[in-house]
XYZ file of N, CA and C in Angstrom:
369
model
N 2.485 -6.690 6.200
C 3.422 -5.623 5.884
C 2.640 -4.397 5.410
N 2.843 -3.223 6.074
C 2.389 -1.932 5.694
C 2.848 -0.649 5.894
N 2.542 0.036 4.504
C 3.557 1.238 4.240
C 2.424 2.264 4.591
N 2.851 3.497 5.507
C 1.947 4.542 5.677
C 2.412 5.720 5.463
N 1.831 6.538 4.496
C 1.741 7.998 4.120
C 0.579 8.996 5.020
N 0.875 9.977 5.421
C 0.651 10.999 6.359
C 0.285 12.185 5.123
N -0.781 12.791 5.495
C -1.043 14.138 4.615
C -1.982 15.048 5.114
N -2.592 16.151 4.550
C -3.539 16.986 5.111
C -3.046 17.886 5.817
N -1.636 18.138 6.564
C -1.686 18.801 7.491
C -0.940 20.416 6.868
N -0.603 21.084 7.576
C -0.671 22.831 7.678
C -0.736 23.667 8.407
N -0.599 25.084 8.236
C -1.149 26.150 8.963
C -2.729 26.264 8.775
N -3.379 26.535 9.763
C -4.494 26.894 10.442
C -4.791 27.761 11.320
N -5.791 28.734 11.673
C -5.812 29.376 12.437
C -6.777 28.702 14.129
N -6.711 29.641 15.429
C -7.441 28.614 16.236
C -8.647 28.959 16.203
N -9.250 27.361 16.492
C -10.587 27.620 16.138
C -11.322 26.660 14.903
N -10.063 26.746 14.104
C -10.095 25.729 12.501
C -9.968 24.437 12.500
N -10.309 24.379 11.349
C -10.628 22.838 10.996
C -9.315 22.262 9.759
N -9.276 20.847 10.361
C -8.472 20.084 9.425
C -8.435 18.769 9.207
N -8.021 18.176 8.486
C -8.545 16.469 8.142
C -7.227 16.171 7.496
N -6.772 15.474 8.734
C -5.250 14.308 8.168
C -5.647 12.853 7.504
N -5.077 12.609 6.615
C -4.980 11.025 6.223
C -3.903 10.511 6.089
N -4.646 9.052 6.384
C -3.507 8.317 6.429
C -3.386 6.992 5.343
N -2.938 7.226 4.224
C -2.931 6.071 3.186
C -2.010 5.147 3.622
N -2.511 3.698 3.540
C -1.832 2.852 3.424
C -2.021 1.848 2.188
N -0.355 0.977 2.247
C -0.178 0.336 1.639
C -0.581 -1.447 2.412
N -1.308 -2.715 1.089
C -1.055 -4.193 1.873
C -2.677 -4.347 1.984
N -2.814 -5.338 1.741
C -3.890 -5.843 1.087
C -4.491 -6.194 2.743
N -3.372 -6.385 3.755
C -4.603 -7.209 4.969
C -4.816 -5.807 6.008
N -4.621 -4.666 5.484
C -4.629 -3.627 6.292
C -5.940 -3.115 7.265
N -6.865 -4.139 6.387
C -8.229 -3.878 7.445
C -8.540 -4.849 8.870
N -7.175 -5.759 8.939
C -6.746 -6.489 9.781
C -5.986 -5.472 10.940
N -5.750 -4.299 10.797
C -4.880 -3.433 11.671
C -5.315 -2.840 12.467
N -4.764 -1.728 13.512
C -5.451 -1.275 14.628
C -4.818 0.345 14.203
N -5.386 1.413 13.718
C -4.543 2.426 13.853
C -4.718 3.656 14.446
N -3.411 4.010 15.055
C -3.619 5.495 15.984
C -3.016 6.852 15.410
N -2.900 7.488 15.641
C -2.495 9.092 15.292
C -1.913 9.114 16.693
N -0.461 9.672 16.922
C 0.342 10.242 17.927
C 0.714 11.626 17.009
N 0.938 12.565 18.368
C 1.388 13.987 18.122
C 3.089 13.773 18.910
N 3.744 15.229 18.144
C 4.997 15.071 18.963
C 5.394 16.286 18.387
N 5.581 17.541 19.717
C 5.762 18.730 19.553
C 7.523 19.215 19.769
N 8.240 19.939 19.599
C 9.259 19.697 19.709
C 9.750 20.210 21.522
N 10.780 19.225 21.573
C 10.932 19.014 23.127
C 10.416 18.525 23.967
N 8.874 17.492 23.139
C 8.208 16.617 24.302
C 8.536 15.222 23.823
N 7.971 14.565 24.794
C 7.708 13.115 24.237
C 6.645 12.697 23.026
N 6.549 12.132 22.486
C 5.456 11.236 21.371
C 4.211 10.879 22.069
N 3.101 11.860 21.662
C 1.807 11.436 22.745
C 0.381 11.084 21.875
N -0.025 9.503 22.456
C -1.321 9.142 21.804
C -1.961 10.200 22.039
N -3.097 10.525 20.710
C -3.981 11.395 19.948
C -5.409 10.380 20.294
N -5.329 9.733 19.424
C -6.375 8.854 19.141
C -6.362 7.244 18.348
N -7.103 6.788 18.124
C -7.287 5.586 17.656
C -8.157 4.345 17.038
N -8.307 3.713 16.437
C -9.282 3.209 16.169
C -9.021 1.669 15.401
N -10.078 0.734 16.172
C -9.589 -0.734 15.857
C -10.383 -1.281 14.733
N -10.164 -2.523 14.456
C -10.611 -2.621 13.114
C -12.225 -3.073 12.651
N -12.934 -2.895 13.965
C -14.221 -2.985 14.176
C -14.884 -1.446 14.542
N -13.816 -0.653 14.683
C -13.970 0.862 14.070
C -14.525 1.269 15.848
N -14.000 0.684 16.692
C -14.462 1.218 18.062
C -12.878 2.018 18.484
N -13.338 3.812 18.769
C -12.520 4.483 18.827
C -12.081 4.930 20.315
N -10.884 5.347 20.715
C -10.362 5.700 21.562
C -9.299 7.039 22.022
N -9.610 7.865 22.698
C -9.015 9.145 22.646
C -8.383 9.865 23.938
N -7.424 10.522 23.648
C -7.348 11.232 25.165
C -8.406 13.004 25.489
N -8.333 12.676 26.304
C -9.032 13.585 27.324
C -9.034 14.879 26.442
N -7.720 15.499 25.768
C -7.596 16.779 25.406
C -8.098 16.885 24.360
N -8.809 15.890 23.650
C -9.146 16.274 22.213
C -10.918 15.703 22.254
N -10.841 15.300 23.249
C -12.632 15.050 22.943
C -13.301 15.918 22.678
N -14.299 15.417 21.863
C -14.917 16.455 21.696
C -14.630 17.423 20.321
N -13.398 16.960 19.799
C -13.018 18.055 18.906
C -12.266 17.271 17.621
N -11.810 16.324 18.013
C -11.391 15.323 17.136
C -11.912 14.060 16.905
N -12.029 13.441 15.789
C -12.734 12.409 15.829
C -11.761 11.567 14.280
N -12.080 10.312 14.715
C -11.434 9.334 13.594
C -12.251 8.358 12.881
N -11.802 7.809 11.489
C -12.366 6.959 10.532
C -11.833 6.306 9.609
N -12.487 4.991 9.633
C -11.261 4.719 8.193
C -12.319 4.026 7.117
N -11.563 3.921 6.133
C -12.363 3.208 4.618
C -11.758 2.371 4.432
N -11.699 0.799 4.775
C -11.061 -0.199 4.258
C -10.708 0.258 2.909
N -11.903 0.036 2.021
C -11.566 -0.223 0.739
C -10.959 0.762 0.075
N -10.247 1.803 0.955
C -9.525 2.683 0.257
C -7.996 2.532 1.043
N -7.922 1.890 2.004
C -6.834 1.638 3.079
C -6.527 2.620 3.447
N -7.745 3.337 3.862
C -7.238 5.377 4.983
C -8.030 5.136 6.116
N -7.452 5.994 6.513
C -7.630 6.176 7.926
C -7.607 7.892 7.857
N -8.631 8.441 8.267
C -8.919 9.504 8.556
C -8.792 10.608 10.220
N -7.889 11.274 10.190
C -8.518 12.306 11.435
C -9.008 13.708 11.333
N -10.291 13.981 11.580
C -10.686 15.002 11.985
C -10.774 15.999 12.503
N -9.788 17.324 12.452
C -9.702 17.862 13.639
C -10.458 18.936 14.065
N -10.985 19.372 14.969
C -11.996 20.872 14.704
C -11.361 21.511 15.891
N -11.777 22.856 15.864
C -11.607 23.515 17.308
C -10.017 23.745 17.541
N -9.151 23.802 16.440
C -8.081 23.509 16.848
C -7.562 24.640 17.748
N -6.372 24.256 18.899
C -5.917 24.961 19.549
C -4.428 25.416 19.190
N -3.490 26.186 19.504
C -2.364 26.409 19.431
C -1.756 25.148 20.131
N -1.849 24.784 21.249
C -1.342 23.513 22.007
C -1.414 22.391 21.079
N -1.968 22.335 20.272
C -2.920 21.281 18.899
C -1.313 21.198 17.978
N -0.175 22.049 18.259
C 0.653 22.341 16.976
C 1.796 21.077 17.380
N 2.189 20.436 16.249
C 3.027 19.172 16.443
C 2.986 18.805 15.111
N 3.995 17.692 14.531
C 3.811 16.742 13.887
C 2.961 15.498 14.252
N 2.401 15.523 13.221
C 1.340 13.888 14.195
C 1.461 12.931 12.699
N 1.908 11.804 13.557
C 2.142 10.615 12.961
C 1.229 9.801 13.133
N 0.722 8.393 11.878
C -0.288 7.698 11.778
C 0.641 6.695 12.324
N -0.128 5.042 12.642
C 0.964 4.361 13.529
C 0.068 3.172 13.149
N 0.573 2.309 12.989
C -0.553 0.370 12.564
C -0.042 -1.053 13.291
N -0.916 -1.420 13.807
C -0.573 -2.678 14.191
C -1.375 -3.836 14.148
N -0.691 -4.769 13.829
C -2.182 -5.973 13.614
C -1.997 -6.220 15.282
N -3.288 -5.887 15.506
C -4.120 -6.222 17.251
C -5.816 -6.084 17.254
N -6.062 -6.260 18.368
C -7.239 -5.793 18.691
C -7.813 -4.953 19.563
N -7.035 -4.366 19.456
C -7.092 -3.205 20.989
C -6.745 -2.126 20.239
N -6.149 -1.129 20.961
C -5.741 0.383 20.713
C -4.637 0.607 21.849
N -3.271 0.512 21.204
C -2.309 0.679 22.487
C -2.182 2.084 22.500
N -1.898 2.471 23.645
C -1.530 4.194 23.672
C -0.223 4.303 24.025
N 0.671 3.383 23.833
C 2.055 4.159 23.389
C 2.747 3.760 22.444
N 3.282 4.440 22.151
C 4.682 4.876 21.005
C 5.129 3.068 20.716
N 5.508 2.475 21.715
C 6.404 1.416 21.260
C 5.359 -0.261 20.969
N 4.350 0.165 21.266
C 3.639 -1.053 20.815
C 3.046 -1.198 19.224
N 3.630 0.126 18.266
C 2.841 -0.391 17.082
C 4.203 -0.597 16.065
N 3.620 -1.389 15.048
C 4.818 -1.627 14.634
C 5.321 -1.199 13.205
N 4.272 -0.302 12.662
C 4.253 0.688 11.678
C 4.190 1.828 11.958
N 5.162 2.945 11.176
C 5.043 4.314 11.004
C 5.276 4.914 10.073
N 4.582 6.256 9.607
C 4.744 6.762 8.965
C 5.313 7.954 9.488
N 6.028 8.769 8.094
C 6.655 9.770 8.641
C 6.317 11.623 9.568
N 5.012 11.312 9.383
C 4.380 12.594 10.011
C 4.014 13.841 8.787
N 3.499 14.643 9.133
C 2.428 15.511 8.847
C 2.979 16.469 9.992
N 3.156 17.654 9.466
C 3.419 19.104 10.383
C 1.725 19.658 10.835
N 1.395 20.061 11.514
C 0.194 20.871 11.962
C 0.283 21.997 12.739
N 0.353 22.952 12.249
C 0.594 24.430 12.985
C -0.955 25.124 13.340
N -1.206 25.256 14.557
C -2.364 26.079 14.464
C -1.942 27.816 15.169
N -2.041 28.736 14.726
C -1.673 29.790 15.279
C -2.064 30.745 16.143
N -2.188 31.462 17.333
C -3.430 32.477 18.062
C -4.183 33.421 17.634
């Protein structure tokens, strides 16, 4: 069982830098797999990134390079990195957990969420 809090996020300009976390709650949380999805208004919910609990990460195409992820067991976070941000970059992005071993990239395979983090980057 795990509770996730979302933070870090804001206005930014493009170009800038920002660092979301993701606190969780539950003692077996380093047992989990967790991703960051974005969701801008009027699209669908789209994997960001991810990372399993042997810390091997996974990303889409639009953010390589510019985003990167981490977590601290012993603090139960999960970190994202963002640099370079773009205006396209602007969404709520939600942290997401599942006990697996993989990294699913959609929406309906994890079985924790938290409520999101706004991220505005501006031109």
């Amino acid at each position: 069982q795990v509770q996730l809090v979302e933070s870090g996020g804001g206005l930014v300009q493009a170009g800038g830098s920002l660092r979301l976390s993701c606190a969780a709650s539950g003692r077996t949380f380093s047992s989990y797999v967790v991703g960051w999805f974005r969701q801008a208004p009027g699209k669908d919910r789209e994997f960001v990134i991810g990372i399993t609990r042997t810390s091997s990460t996974y990303y889409t195409d639009s953010v390589k390079g510019r985003f990167s992820i981490s977590r601290d067991n012993a603090k139960n976070r999960v970190y994202l990195q963002m640099n370079s941000l773009k205006p396209e970059d602007t969404a709520i992005y939600y942290c997401a957990a599942k006990a697996e071993m993989i990294v699913p990239t959609t929406a309906n395979r994890y079985h924790y969420w938290g409520r999101g983090t706004q991220v505005t980057v501006s031109s």
